[in-house]
mmCIF file of C-alpha atoms in Angstrom:
data_model
loop_
_atom_site.group_PDB
_atom_site.id
_atom_site.type_symbol
_atom_site.label_atom_id
_atom_site.label_comp_id
_atom_site.label_asym_id
_atom_site.label_seq_id
_atom_site.Cartn_x
_atom_site.Cartn_y
_atom_site.Cartn_z
ATOM 1 C CA MET A 1483 -32.914 -17.853 11.184
ATOM 2 C CA LEU A 1484 -35.023 -15.588 9.423
ATOM 3 C CA THR A 1485 -36.137 -13.653 12.478
ATOM 4 C CA ARG A 1486 -32.417 -13.511 13.755
ATOM 5 C CA VAL A 1487 -31.363 -11.920 10.078
ATOM 6 C CA LEU A 1488 -34.166 -9.539 10.034
ATOM 7 C CA GLY A 1489 -33.516 -8.328 13.279
ATOM 8 C CA ARG A 1490 -29.751 -7.573 12.313
ATOM 9 C CA THR A 1491 -30.983 -5.734 9.240
ATOM 10 C CA PRO A 1492 -30.805 -2.334 10.616
ATOM 11 C CA TYR A 1493 -27.467 -3.097 11.942
ATOM 12 C CA TYR A 1494 -26.143 -3.848 8.454
ATOM 13 C CA VAL A 1495 -27.980 -1.266 6.831
ATOM 14 C CA VAL A 1496 -26.389 1.249 9.060
ATOM 15 C CA ALA A 1497 -23.009 -0.015 9.281
ATOM 16 C CA GLY A 1498 -23.027 -0.370 5.135
ATOM 17 C CA GLY A 1499 -24.157 3.349 4.937
ATOM 18 C CA LEU A 1500 -21.433 4.714 7.359
ATOM 19 C CA ALA A 1501 -18.966 2.331 5.380
ATOM 20 C CA VAL A 1502 -20.074 4.016 2.166
ATOM 21 C CA ILE A 1503 -20.050 7.367 3.660
ATOM 22 C CA PHE A 1504 -16.492 7.050 5.078
ATOM 23 C CA LEU A 1505 -14.984 5.478 1.898
ATOM 24 C CA PHE A 1506 -16.268 7.309 -0.599
ATOM 25 C CA PRO A 1507 -13.963 10.366 -0.279
ATOM 26 C CA LEU A 1508 -10.866 7.944 -0.901
ATOM 27 C CA LEU A 1509 -12.163 6.100 -3.062
ATOM 28 C CA TRP A 1510 -13.346 9.308 -5.475
ATOM 29 C CA ASN A 1511 -9.641 10.579 -4.454
ATOM 30 C CA THR A 1512 -8.529 7.406 -5.844
ATOM 31 C CA TRP A 1513 -10.298 7.475 -9.255
ATOM 32 C CA ALA A 1514 -9.185 11.374 -9.480
ATOM 33 C CA SER A 1515 -5.564 10.643 -9.100
ATOM 34 C CA VAL A 1516 -5.390 8.382 -12.484
ATOM 35 C CA SER A 1517 -7.982 9.948 -14.386
ATOM 36 C CA ALA A 1518 -7.509 13.076 -17.002
ATOM 37 C CA GLN A 1519 -7.314 16.691 -15.236
ATOM 38 C CA PRO A 1520 -6.513 20.067 -17.192
ATOM 39 C CA GLY A 1521 -3.213 21.306 -16.282
ATOM 40 C CA THR A 1522 -2.019 17.945 -14.944
ATOM 41 C CA ALA A 1523 0.736 15.567 -16.060
ATOM 42 C CA GLN A 1524 -2.619 13.376 -17.013
ATOM 43 C CA GLU A 1525 -4.507 15.512 -19.475
ATOM 44 C CA SER A 1526 -6.156 12.467 -21.275
ATOM 45 C CA GLY A 1527 -7.268 8.887 -20.475
ATOM 46 C CA TYR A 1528 -6.313 7.059 -17.388
ATOM 47 C CA GLY A 1529 -2.814 6.378 -16.031
ATOM 48 C CA LEU A 1530 -0.289 7.193 -13.330
ATOM 49 C CA GLY A 1531 1.120 10.484 -14.740
ATOM 50 C CA ASN A 1532 0.233 12.233 -11.707
ATOM 51 C CA TYR A 1533 2.109 9.726 -9.613
ATOM 52 C CA ARG A 1534 5.136 10.205 -11.884
ATOM 53 C CA THR A 1535 4.857 13.902 -11.426
ATOM 54 C CA LEU A 1536 4.955 13.015 -7.421
ATOM 55 C CA LEU A 1537 7.889 10.690 -7.711
ATOM 56 C CA ASP A 1538 9.973 13.254 -9.270
ATOM 57 C CA TYR A 1539 9.195 16.156 -7.233
ATOM 58 C CA ASP A 1540 11.978 17.956 -5.734
ATOM 59 C CA ALA A 1541 14.452 15.547 -3.786
ATOM 60 C CA GLY A 1542 11.864 12.351 -4.743
ATOM 61 C CA LEU A 1543 8.776 10.744 -3.428
ATOM 62 C CA TRP A 1544 11.582 7.956 -1.887
ATOM 63 C CA ARG A 1545 13.192 10.721 -0.280
ATOM 64 C CA TYR A 1546 10.204 12.150 1.542
ATOM 65 C CA LEU A 1547 8.606 8.733 2.037
ATOM 66 C CA LEU A 1548 12.188 7.903 4.048
ATOM 67 C CA ASN A 1549 11.621 11.101 6.126
ATOM 68 C CA SER A 1550 8.022 10.233 6.930
ATOM 69 C CA THR A 1551 9.006 6.787 7.930
ATOM 70 C CA VAL A 1552 12.238 7.871 9.990
ATOM 71 C CA VAL A 1553 9.962 10.729 12.075
ATOM 72 C CA SER A 1554 6.947 8.402 12.532
ATOM 73 C CA ALA A 1555 9.334 5.496 13.684
ATOM 74 C CA LEU A 1556 11.218 7.511 16.311
ATOM 75 C CA THR A 1557 8.026 8.790 17.584
ATOM 76 C CA VAL A 1558 6.306 5.780 17.952
ATOM 77 C CA ALA A 1559 9.723 4.383 19.828
ATOM 78 C CA LEU A 1560 9.420 7.178 21.965
ATOM 79 C CA THR A 1561 5.908 7.268 22.637
ATOM 80 C CA LEU A 1562 6.097 3.788 23.612
ATOM 81 C CA GLY A 1563 8.796 3.742 25.745
ATOM 82 C CA VAL A 1564 8.013 6.672 28.215
ATOM 83 C CA SER A 1565 4.448 5.881 28.106
ATOM 84 C CA LEU A 1566 5.091 2.207 29.111
ATOM 85 C CA LEU A 1567 7.244 3.277 32.194
ATOM 86 C CA GLY A 1568 4.967 6.373 32.785
ATOM 87 C CA GLY A 1569 1.760 4.075 32.843
ATOM 88 C CA TYR A 1570 3.428 1.220 34.909
ATOM 89 C CA ALA A 1571 4.329 3.998 37.617
ATOM 90 C CA PHE A 1572 0.960 5.476 37.721
ATOM 91 C CA ALA A 1573 -0.774 2.136 37.974
ATOM 92 C CA ARG A 1574 1.119 0.312 40.301
ATOM 93 C CA PHE A 1575 3.363 2.689 42.829
ATOM 94 C CA ASP A 1576 1.982 5.271 45.038
ATOM 95 C CA PHE A 1577 4.245 8.297 45.817
ATOM 96 C CA PRO A 1578 3.455 11.799 46.820
ATOM 97 C CA GLY A 1579 1.594 14.000 44.095
ATOM 98 C CA LYS A 1580 0.942 10.831 41.941
ATOM 99 C CA ASN A 1581 -2.841 11.965 41.253
ATOM 100 C CA LEU A 1582 -1.897 15.617 40.833
ATOM 101 C CA LEU A 1583 1.123 14.845 38.502
ATOM 102 C CA PHE A 1584 -1.060 12.710 36.431
ATOM 103 C CA LEU A 1585 -3.874 15.437 36.100
ATOM 104 C CA LEU A 1586 -1.161 17.711 35.062
ATOM 105 C CA THR A 1587 0.206 15.412 32.611
ATOM 106 C CA LEU A 1588 -3.611 15.227 30.935
ATOM 107 C CA ALA A 1589 -4.219 18.817 31.136
ATOM 108 C CA ILE A 1590 -1.455 19.093 28.282
ATOM 109 C CA LEU A 1591 -4.244 17.925 26.055
ATOM 110 C CA MET A 1592 -6.348 20.945 26.872
ATOM 111 C CA VAL A 1593 -3.577 23.480 25.695
ATOM 112 C CA PRO A 1594 -4.060 24.220 22.049
ATOM 113 C CA TYR A 1595 -1.615 22.608 19.865
ATOM 114 C CA ALA A 1596 -0.303 25.200 17.770
ATOM 115 C CA THR A 1597 0.427 27.769 20.684
ATOM 116 C CA LEU A 1598 3.225 25.598 21.637
ATOM 117 C CA LEU A 1599 5.150 25.106 18.474
ATOM 118 C CA ILE A 1600 6.844 28.424 18.666
ATOM 119 C CA PRO A 1601 8.528 28.141 22.157
ATOM 120 C CA LEU A 1602 9.276 24.388 21.219
ATOM 121 C CA TYR A 1603 11.158 26.042 18.034
ATOM 122 C CA VAL A 1604 13.141 28.172 20.202
ATOM 123 C CA LEU A 1605 13.871 25.465 22.704
ATOM 124 C CA LEU A 1606 14.920 23.032 19.384
ATOM 125 C CA GLY A 1607 17.257 25.726 18.475
ATOM 126 C CA ARG A 1608 19.160 26.055 21.765
ATOM 127 C CA LEU A 1609 19.403 22.246 21.733
ATOM 128 C CA HIS A 1610 20.966 22.328 18.117
ATOM 129 C CA LEU A 1611 17.883 20.463 17.135
ATOM 130 C CA GLN A 1612 15.814 22.638 14.927
ATOM 131 C CA ASN A 1613 15.420 21.727 10.834
ATOM 132 C CA SER A 1614 16.300 18.076 12.234
ATOM 133 C CA LEU A 1615 14.055 14.924 12.085
ATOM 134 C CA ILE A 1616 15.202 13.844 15.615
ATOM 135 C CA GLY A 1617 13.910 17.081 17.034
ATOM 136 C CA LEU A 1618 10.388 16.900 15.167
ATOM 137 C CA SER A 1619 10.100 13.275 16.184
ATOM 138 C CA LEU A 1620 11.009 14.399 20.064
ATOM 139 C CA VAL A 1621 8.083 17.250 19.629
ATOM 140 C CA LEU A 1622 5.228 14.626 17.929
ATOM 141 C CA ALA A 1623 5.848 12.205 20.680
ATOM 142 C CA MET A 1624 5.588 14.633 23.673
ATOM 143 C CA PHE A 1625 2.063 15.644 22.077
ATOM 144 C CA GLN A 1626 1.263 12.064 21.990
ATOM 145 C CA LEU A 1627 2.396 11.117 25.697
ATOM 146 C CA PRO A 1628 -0.389 12.537 27.584
ATOM 147 C CA PHE A 1629 -2.790 10.174 25.884
ATOM 148 C CA ALA A 1630 -0.128 7.522 25.566
ATOM 149 C CA THR A 1631 0.283 7.570 29.350
ATOM 150 C CA PHE A 1632 -3.274 7.471 30.369
ATOM 151 C CA MET A 1633 -3.776 4.528 27.816
ATOM 152 C CA MET A 1634 -1.072 2.590 29.406
ATOM 153 C CA ARG A 1635 -2.394 3.187 32.832
ATOM 154 C CA ILE A 1636 -5.864 1.992 32.448
ATOM 155 C CA SER A 1637 -3.978 -1.035 30.386
ATOM 156 C CA PHE A 1638 -2.082 -1.845 33.632
ATOM 157 C CA GLU A 1639 -4.859 -1.567 36.018
ATOM 158 C CA ALA A 1640 -6.867 -3.790 34.100
ATOM 159 C CA VAL A 1641 -4.435 -6.653 34.545
ATOM 160 C CA PRO A 1642 -4.489 -8.211 38.303
ATOM 161 C CA ARG A 1643 -2.216 -7.336 40.710
ATOM 162 C CA GLU A 1644 -1.868 -11.233 41.546
ATOM 163 C CA LEU A 1645 -0.209 -12.067 38.237
ATOM 164 C CA GLU A 1646 2.621 -9.604 39.126
ATOM 165 C CA GLU A 1647 2.842 -10.717 42.950
ATOM 166 C CA SER A 1648 3.110 -13.950 41.704
ATOM 167 C CA ALA A 1649 5.951 -13.392 39.546
ATOM 168 C CA LEU A 1650 7.980 -11.483 42.188
ATOM 169 C CA VAL A 1651 7.168 -14.382 44.809
ATOM 170 C CA ASP A 1652 8.948 -16.780 42.030
ATOM 171 C CA GLY A 1653 12.080 -14.499 42.121
ATOM 172 C CA CYS A 1654 11.218 -12.046 39.229
ATOM 173 C CA GLY A 1655 12.152 -8.585 40.016
ATOM 174 C CA THR A 1656 10.272 -5.452 39.179
ATOM 175 C CA ALA A 1657 11.786 -5.361 35.504
ATOM 176 C CA GLY A 1658 11.301 -9.330 35.270
ATOM 177 C CA ALA A 1659 7.770 -9.030 36.054
ATOM 178 C CA LEU A 1660 7.122 -6.188 34.058
ATOM 179 C CA ARG A 1661 9.055 -7.829 30.985
ATOM 180 C CA ARG A 1662 7.586 -11.386 31.429
ATOM 181 C CA VAL A 1663 4.303 -10.919 32.494
ATOM 182 C CA LEU A 1664 2.878 -7.555 32.219
ATOM 183 C CA LEU A 1665 4.103 -6.725 28.958
ATOM 184 C CA PRO A 1666 2.130 -9.486 27.087
ATOM 185 C CA ALA A 1667 -1.013 -8.733 29.426
ATOM 186 C CA VAL A 1668 -0.915 -5.012 27.775
ATOM 187 C CA ARG A 1669 0.051 -5.323 24.511
ATOM 188 C CA PRO A 1670 -3.231 -4.369 23.037
ATOM 189 C CA GLY A 1671 -2.703 -1.241 24.827
ATOM 190 C CA LEU A 1672 0.768 -0.697 23.375
ATOM 191 C CA ILE A 1673 -0.374 -1.524 19.969
ATOM 192 C CA THR A 1674 -3.331 1.277 20.475
ATOM 193 C CA VAL A 1675 -0.802 3.566 21.670
ATOM 194 C CA GLY A 1676 1.691 2.508 18.879
ATOM 195 C CA LEU A 1677 -0.912 3.101 16.106
ATOM 196 C CA PHE A 1678 -2.234 6.513 17.264
ATOM 197 C CA ALA A 1679 1.344 7.677 17.528
ATOM 198 C CA PHE A 1680 1.977 6.434 14.038
ATOM 199 C CA LEU A 1681 -1.112 8.193 12.708
ATOM 200 C CA ALA A 1682 -0.219 11.462 14.101
ATOM 201 C CA ALA A 1683 3.455 11.710 13.165
ATOM 202 C CA TRP A 1684 2.788 10.165 9.615
ATOM 203 C CA ASN A 1685 -0.094 12.816 8.966
ATOM 204 C CA ASP A 1686 1.169 15.608 10.878
ATOM 205 C CA PHE A 1687 1.632 18.960 8.727
ATOM 206 C CA ILE A 1688 2.108 22.409 11.215
ATOM 207 C CA ALA A 1689 5.135 20.884 13.169
ATOM 208 C CA PRO A 1690 7.152 20.148 10.098
ATOM 209 C CA LEU A 1691 5.815 23.332 8.563
ATOM 210 C CA ILE A 1692 7.422 25.126 11.540
ATOM 211 C CA LEU A 1693 10.274 23.095 12.343
ATOM 212 C CA ILE A 1694 11.689 21.972 9.008
ATOM 213 C CA SER A 1695 12.994 24.287 6.882
ATOM 214 C CA ASP A 1696 15.107 22.195 4.291
ATOM 215 C CA SER A 1697 12.979 20.669 1.689
ATOM 216 C CA GLU A 1698 15.017 17.727 1.230
ATOM 217 C CA LYS A 1699 13.961 17.220 5.171
ATOM 218 C CA ALA A 1700 10.726 17.631 4.520
ATOM 219 C CA PRO A 1701 8.226 14.672 5.304
ATOM 220 C CA LEU A 1702 5.560 13.646 2.635
ATOM 221 C CA PRO A 1703 2.766 15.802 3.685
ATOM 222 C CA LEU A 1704 4.847 18.851 3.905
ATOM 223 C CA ALA A 1705 6.327 18.005 0.493
ATOM 224 C CA VAL A 1706 2.707 17.471 -0.787
ATOM 225 C CA ALA A 1707 1.396 20.475 0.469
ATOM 226 C CA ASN A 1708 4.480 22.198 -1.334
ATOM 227 C CA LEU A 1709 3.904 20.274 -4.399
ATOM 228 C CA ARG A 1710 0.464 21.966 -5.005
ATOM 229 C CA GLN A 1711 2.026 25.073 -6.186
ATOM 230 C CA GLN A 1712 4.932 24.526 -7.986
ATOM 231 C CA SER A 1713 4.033 26.578 -11.143
ATOM 232 C CA MET A 1714 3.346 30.050 -10.858
ATOM 233 C CA GLY A 1715 0.535 29.683 -8.052
ATOM 234 C CA ALA A 1716 -1.225 27.003 -10.260
ATOM 235 C CA VAL A 1717 -2.708 24.041 -8.008
ATOM 236 C CA ASP A 1718 -1.433 20.705 -9.529
ATOM 237 C CA TYR A 1719 -4.801 18.813 -8.325
ATOM 238 C CA GLY A 1720 -3.869 15.628 -9.981
ATOM 239 C CA ALA A 1721 -0.129 15.197 -8.123
ATOM 240 C CA THR A 1722 -2.071 16.281 -4.930
ATOM 241 C CA GLU A 1723 -4.465 13.536 -4.660
ATOM 242 C CA ALA A 1724 -2.023 11.053 -5.861
ATOM 243 C CA GLY A 1725 0.009 12.224 -2.840
ATOM 244 C CA VAL A 1726 -3.009 11.808 -0.424
ATOM 245 C CA VAL A 1727 -3.288 8.321 -1.575
ATOM 246 C CA VAL A 1728 0.145 7.683 -1.021
ATOM 247 C CA LEU A 1729 -0.250 9.049 2.261
ATOM 248 C CA ALA A 1730 -3.430 7.016 3.151
ATOM 249 C CA VAL A 1731 -2.315 3.633 2.182
ATOM 250 C CA PRO A 1732 0.418 2.704 5.088
ATOM 251 C CA CYS A 1733 -2.581 4.138 7.539
ATOM 252 C CA LEU A 1734 -5.055 1.951 6.090
ATOM 253 C CA LEU A 1735 -2.811 -1.129 5.851
ATOM 254 C CA LEU A 1736 -1.830 -0.774 9.249
ATOM 255 C CA PHE A 1737 -5.191 -0.365 10.857
ATOM 256 C CA LEU A 1738 -6.469 -3.245 8.952
ATOM 257 C CA LEU A 1739 -3.886 -5.650 10.379
ATOM 258 C CA LEU A 1740 -3.946 -4.346 13.880
ATOM 259 C CA GLN A 1741 -7.738 -3.406 13.979
ATOM 260 C CA ARG A 1742 -8.114 -6.558 16.375
ATOM 261 C CA HIS A 1743 -5.496 -5.527 18.904
ATOM 262 C CA TYR A 1744 -6.777 -1.615 18.540
ATOM 263 C CA VAL A 1745 -10.103 -2.309 19.757
ATOM 264 C CA ARG A 1746 -9.038 -4.546 22.793
ATOM 265 C CA GLY A 1747 -6.799 -1.778 23.871
ATOM 266 C CA PHE A 1748 -9.838 0.693 24.200
ATOM 267 C CA MET A 1749 -12.018 -2.238 25.842
ATOM 268 C CA SER A 1750 -9.172 -2.822 28.335
ATOM 269 C CA GLY A 1751 -10.064 -0.007 30.718
ATOM 270 C CA ALA A 1752 -13.803 -0.795 30.439
ATOM 271 C CA LEU A 1753 -13.233 -4.758 31.406
ATOM 272 C CA LYS A 1754 -11.381 -3.632 34.649
ATOM 273 C CA GLY A 1755 -12.684 -5.984 37.222
#
């Protein structure tokens, strides 16, 4: 027993050290958001003055949280729906140009993110979707689709074809087999894709900066950035740190709740038989 514990000591030391390194900035930011800082709403002692500033800023914290929630939910729904069908098609069907089309889909990942935003801004204008949460969600989902399609393809390929063939023999159609047999099998991949899409949409700053001009439609990251210089160019660090904490909490909670499925989703392709 002692030998086993001593043998794993380096693992615990390294893992603990990495945990401290990654958690320290967040803990420091949380402490700073409630501590006294000159030029902020919390100039003495400890309290929630910086959070009150964030709560009352412009359209209000709840409005910005609602905007971020709507954008994130639409992005996740669009990403899951399209990548599910796309990954299933690439994994299960043979059609002319299949591999070329898949490579072209992955090639989008090599295009710099910011270079596509101006053309997309013009396109959304022609579709009357500029300065709208729906247009922003479409853009964010588009950037998630290459990785999401790749993840769903390897998730479907990790499922034995015999399961689907058995469902087809029992009378299920293609849609029925997908819904009743394959969806439960690829659930970890779906959760991984959904988590990535949520994190990207919730924390994105560049796309809202270019595509959203109405402050009442701004998601929370853009509102926090605008809050930084609300008084004669002076940076309100306290309110900014409070905004960072509010942004981080949903991401941490979702990751902790879904981490088991998240790891399984990444392992699904490695376990392909």
